[in-house]
mmCIF file of C-alpha atoms in Angstrom:
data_model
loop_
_atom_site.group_PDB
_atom_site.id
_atom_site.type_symbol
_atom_site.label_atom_id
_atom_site.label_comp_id
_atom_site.label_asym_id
_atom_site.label_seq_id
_atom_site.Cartn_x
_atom_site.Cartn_y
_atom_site.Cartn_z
ATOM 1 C CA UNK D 8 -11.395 -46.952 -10.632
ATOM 2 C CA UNK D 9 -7.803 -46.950 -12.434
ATOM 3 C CA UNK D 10 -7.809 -43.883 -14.755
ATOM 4 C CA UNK D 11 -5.734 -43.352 -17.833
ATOM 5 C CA UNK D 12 -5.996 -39.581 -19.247
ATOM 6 C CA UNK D 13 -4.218 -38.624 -22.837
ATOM 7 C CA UNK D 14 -2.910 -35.079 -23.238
ATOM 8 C CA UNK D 15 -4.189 -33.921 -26.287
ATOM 9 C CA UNK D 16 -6.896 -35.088 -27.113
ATOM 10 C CA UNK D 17 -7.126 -33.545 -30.273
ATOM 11 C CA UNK D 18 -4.195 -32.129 -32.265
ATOM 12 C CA UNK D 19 -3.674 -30.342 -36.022
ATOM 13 C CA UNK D 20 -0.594 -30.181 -37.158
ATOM 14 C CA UNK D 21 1.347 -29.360 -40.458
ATOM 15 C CA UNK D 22 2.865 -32.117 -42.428
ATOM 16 C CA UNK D 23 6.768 -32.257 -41.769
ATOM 17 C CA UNK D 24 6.289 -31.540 -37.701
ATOM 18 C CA UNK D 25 6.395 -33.433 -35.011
ATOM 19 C CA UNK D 26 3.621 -33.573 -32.554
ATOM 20 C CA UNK D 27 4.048 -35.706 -28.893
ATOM 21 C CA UNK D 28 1.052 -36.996 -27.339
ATOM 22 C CA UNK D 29 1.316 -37.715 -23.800
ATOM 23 C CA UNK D 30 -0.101 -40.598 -21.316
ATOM 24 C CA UNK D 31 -0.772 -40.643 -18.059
ATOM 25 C CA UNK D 32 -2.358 -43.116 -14.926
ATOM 26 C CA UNK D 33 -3.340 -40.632 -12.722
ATOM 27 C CA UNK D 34 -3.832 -42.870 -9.409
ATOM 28 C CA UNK D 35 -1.884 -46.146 -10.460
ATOM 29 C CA UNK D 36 1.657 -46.658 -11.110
ATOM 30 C CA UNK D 37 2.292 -48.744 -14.310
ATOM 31 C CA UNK D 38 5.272 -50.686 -15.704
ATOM 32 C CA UNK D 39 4.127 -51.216 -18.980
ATOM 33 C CA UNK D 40 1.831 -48.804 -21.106
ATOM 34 C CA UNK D 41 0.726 -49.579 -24.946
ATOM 35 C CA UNK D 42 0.087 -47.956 -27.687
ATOM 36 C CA UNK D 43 -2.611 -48.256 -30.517
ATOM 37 C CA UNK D 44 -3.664 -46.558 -33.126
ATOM 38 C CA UNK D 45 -7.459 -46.723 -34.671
ATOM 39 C CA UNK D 46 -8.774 -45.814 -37.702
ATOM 40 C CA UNK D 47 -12.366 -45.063 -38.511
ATOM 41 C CA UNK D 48 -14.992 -48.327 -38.018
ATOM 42 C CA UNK D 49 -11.935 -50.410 -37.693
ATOM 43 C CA UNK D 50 -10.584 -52.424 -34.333
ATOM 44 C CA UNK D 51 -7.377 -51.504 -32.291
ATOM 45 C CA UNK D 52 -4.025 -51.716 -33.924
ATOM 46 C CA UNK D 53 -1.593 -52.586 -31.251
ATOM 47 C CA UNK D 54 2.000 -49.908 -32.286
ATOM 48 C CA UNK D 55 4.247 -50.815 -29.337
ATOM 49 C CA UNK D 56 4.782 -52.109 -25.996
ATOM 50 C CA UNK D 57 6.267 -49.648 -23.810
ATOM 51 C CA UNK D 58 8.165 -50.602 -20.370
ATOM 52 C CA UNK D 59 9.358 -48.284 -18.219
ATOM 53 C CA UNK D 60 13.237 -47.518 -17.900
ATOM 54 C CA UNK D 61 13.657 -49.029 -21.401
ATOM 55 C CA UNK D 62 13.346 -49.378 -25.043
ATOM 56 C CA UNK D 63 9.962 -49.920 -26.662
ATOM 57 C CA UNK D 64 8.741 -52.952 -28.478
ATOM 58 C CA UNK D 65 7.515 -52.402 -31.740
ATOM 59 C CA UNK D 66 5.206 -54.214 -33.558
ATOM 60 C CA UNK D 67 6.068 -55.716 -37.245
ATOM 61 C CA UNK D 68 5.547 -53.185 -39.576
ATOM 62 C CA UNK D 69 5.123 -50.404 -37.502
ATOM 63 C CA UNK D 70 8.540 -47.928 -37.981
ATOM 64 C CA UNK D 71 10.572 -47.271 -34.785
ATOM 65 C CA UNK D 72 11.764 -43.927 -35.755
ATOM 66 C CA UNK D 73 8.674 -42.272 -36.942
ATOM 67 C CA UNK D 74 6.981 -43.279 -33.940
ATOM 68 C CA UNK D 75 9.079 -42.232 -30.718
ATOM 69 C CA UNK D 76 8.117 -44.145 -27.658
ATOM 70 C CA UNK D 77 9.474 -42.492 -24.144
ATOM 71 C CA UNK D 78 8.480 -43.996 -20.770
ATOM 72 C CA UNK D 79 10.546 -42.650 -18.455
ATOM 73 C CA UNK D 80 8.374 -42.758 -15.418
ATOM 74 C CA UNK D 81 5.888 -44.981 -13.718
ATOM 75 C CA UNK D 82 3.365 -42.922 -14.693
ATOM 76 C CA UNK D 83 4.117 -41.407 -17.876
ATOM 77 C CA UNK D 84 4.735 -42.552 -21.676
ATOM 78 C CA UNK D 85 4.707 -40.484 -24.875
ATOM 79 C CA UNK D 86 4.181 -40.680 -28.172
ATOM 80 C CA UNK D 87 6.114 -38.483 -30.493
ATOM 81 C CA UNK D 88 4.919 -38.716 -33.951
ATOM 82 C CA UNK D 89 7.913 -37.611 -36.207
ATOM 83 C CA UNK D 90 7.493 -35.775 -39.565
ATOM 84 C CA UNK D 91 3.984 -36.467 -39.798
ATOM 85 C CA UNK D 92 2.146 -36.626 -42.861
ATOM 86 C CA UNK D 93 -1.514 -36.707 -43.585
ATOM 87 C CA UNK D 94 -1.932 -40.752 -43.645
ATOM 88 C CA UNK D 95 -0.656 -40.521 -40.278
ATOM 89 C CA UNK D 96 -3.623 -38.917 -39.398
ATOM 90 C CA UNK D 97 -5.505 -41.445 -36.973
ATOM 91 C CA UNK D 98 -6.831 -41.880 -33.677
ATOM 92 C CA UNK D 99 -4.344 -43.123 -31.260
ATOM 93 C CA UNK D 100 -5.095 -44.667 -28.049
ATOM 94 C CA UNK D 101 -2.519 -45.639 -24.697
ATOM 95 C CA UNK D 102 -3.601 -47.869 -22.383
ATOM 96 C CA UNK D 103 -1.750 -48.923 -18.623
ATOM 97 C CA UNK D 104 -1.128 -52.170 -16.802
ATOM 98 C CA UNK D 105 -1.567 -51.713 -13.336
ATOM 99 C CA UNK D 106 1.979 -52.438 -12.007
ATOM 100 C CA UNK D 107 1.469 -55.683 -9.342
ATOM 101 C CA UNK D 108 -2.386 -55.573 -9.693
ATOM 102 C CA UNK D 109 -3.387 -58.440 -12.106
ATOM 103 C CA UNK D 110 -3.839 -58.435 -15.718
ATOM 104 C CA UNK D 111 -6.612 -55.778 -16.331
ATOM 105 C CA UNK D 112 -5.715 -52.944 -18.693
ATOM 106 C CA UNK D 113 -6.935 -49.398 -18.604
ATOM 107 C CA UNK D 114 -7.667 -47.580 -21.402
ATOM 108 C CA UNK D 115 -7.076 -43.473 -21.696
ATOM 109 C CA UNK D 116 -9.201 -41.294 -23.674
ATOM 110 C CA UNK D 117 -7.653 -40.971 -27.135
ATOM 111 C CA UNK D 118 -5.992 -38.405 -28.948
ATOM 112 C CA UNK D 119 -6.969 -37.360 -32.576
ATOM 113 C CA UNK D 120 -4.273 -35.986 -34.405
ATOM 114 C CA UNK D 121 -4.972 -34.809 -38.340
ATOM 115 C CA UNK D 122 -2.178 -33.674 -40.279
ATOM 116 C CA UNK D 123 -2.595 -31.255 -42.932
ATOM 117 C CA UNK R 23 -1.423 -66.854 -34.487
ATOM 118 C CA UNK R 24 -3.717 -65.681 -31.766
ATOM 119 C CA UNK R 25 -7.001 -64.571 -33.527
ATOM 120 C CA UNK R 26 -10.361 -62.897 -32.401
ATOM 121 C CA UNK R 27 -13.242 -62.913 -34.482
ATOM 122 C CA UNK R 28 -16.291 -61.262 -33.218
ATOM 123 C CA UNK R 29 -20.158 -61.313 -34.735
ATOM 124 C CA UNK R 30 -22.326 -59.990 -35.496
ATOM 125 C CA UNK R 31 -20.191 -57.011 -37.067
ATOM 126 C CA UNK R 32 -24.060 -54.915 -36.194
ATOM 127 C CA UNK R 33 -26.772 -55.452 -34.237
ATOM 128 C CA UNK R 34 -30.109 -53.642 -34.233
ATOM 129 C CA UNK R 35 -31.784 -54.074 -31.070
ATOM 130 C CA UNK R 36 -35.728 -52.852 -30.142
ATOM 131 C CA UNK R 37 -35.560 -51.310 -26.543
ATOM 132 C CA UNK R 38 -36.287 -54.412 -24.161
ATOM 133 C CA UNK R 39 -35.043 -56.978 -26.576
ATOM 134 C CA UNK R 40 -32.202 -59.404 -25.280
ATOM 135 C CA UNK R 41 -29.415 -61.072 -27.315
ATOM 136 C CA UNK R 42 -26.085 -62.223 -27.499
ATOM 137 C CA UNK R 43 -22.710 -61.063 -29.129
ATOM 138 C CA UNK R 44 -19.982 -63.800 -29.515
ATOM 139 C CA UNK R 45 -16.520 -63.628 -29.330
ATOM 140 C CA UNK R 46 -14.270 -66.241 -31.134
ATOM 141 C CA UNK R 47 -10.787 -66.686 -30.596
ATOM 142 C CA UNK R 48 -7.883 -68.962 -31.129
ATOM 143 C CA UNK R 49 -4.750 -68.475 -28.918
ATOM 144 C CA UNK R 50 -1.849 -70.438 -27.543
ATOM 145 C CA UNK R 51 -2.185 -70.027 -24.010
ATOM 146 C CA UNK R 52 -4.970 -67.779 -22.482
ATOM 147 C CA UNK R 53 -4.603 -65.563 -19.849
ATOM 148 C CA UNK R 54 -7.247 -63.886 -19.870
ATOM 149 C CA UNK R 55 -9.986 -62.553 -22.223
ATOM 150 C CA UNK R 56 -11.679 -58.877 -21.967
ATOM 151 C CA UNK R 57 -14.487 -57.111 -22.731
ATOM 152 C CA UNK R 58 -14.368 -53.366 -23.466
ATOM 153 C CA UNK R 59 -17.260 -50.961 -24.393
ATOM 154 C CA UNK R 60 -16.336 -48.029 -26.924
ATOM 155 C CA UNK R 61 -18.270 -45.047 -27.399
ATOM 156 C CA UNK R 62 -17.467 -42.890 -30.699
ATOM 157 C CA UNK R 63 -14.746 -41.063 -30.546
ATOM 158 C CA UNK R 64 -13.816 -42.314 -27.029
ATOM 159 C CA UNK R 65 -10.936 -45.297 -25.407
ATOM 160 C CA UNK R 66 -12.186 -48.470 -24.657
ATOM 161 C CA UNK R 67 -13.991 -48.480 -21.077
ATOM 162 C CA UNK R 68 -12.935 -51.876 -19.128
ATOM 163 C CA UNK R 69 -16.328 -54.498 -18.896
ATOM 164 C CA UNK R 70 -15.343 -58.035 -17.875
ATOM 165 C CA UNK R 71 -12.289 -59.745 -16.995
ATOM 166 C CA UNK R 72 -12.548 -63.949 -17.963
ATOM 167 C CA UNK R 73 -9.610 -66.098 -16.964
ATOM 168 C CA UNK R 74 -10.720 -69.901 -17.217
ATOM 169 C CA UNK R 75 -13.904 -72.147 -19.265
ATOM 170 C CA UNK R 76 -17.087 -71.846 -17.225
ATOM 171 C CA UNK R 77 -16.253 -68.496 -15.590
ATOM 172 C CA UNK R 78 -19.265 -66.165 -15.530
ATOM 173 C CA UNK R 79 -19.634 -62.433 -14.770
ATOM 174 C CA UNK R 80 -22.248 -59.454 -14.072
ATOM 175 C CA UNK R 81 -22.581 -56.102 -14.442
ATOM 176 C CA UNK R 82 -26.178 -54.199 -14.674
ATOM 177 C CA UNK R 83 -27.887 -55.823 -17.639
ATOM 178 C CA UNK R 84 -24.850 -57.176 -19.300
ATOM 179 C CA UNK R 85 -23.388 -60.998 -18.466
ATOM 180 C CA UNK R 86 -20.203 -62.037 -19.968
ATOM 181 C CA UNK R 87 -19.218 -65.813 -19.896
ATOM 182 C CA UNK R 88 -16.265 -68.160 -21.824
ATOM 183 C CA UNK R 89 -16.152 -71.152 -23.151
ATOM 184 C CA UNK R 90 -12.628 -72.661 -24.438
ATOM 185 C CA UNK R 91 -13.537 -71.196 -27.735
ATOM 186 C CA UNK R 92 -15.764 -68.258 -27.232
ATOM 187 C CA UNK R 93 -16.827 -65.985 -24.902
ATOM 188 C CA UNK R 94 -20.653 -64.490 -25.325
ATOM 189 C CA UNK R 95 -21.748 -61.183 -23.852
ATOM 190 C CA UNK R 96 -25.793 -61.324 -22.743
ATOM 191 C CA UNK R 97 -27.510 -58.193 -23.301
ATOM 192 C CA UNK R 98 -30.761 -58.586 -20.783
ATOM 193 C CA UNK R 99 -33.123 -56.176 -21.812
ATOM 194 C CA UNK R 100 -31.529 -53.653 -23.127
ATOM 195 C CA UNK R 101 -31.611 -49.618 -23.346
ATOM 196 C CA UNK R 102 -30.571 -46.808 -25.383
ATOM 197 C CA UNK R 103 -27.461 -45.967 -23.468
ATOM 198 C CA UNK R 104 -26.088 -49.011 -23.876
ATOM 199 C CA UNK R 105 -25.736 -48.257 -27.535
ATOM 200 C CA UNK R 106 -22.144 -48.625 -28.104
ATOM 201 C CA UNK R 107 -18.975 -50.621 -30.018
ATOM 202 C CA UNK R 108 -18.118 -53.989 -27.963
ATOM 203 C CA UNK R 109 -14.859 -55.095 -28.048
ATOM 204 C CA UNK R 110 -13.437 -58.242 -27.343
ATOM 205 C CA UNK R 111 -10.033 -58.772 -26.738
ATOM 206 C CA UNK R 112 -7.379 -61.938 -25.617
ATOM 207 C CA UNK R 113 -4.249 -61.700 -23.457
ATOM 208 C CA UNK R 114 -1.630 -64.917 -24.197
ATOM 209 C CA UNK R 115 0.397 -66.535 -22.215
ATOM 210 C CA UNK R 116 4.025 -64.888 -22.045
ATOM 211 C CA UNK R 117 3.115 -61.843 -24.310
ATOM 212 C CA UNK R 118 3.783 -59.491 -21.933
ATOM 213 C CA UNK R 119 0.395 -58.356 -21.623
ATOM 214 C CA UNK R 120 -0.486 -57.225 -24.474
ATOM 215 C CA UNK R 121 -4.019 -57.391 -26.120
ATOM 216 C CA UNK R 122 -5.722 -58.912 -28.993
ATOM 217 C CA UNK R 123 -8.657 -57.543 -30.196
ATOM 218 C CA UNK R 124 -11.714 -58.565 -32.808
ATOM 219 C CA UNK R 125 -13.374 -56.075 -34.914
ATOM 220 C CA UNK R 126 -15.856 -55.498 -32.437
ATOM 221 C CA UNK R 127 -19.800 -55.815 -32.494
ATOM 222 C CA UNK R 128 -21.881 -52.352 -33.135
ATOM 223 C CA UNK R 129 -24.986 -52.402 -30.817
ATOM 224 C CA UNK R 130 -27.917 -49.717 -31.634
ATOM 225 C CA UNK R 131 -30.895 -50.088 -29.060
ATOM 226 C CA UNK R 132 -33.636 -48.072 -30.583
ATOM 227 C CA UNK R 133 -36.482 -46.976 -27.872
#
């Protein structure tokens, strides 16, 4: 089956640093890769749409330039959280389109970052 | 506004004992609607793929099917391990993929 693994998957960091959190589909390529973000007992937040070779797609209300969005490969996209700060803390979750393979999505793992 | 609304938020289930979680959802054009399984502290894991009303589908002892306006996931007898957060989730028409989800139903099969 399509696998999607997230590199950390658990992070502490100090308020005022950045952290990246990376995603990879290990035996599919992938145009477009997503990001969400989950908090305790609560559903997926959808952050961004990411395409490879080009800019991110934000959601409304979610701020571009605290939350970097790279995709610069087929088979990679990161998530740099800038100058993080403890309500940033959150379980965030990528998930992969197989590129030419229908419309199922794949998710990866999660990555817990807590930001003290 | 595409919209999922899924009940019940919990469900208590005796070991054995089938039922149903139901998946509303309002959306402009659908391409497809999914069902995802999430354990705690763990992604989504990919169920059941539903493209068009009357479309059915099977996997061990859990049967997903859609209507126009719902989509109900048939737990047949179920176990302990299936314990677990079920997700539902709709893909529109020229959204470029993305995903929708509902709050998600919280099974707990006792033995």
């Amino acid at each position: 089956g399509a696998v999607v693994s997230q590199h950390p998957s658990r992070v502490i960091c100090k308020s005022g640093t950045s952290v990246k959190i990376e995603c990879r589909s290990l035996d599919f390529q992938a145009t477009t890769m997503f990001w969400y973000r989950q908090f305790p007992k609560q559903s997926l937040m959808l952050m961004a749409t990411s395409n490879e070779g080009s800019k991110a797609t934000y959601e409304q209300g979610v701020e571009k330039d605290k939350f970097l969005i790279n995709h610069a490969s087929l088979t990679l996209s990161t998530l740099t959280v800038t100058s993080a700060h403890p309500e940033d803390s959150s379980f965030y979750i990528c998930s992969a389109r197989p590129t030419g393979a229908g419309n199922t999505i794949y998710f990866g793992e999660g990555s817990w970052l807590t930001v003290v | 506004e595409d919209q999922v609304t899924q009940s019940p938020e919990a469900l208590r289930l005796q070991e054995g004992e089938s039922s149903s979680l139901n998946c509303s959802y309002t959306v402009s054009g659908l391409r497809g609607l999914f069902w995802y399984r999430q354990d705690p502290g763990k992604g989504p894991e990919f169920l059941f793929t539903l493209y068009s009303a009357g479309e059915e589908k099977e996997k061990e002892r859990l049967k997903a099917t859609l209507t126009k306006k719902e989509s109900f996931l048939h737990i047949t007898a179920p176990k302990p391990e299936d314990s677990a957060t079920y997700l539902c989730a709709v893909q529109g028409l020229n959204q470029g993929g993305k995903l929708i989800f509902g709050q998600g139903t919280e099974l707990s099969v006792k033995p």
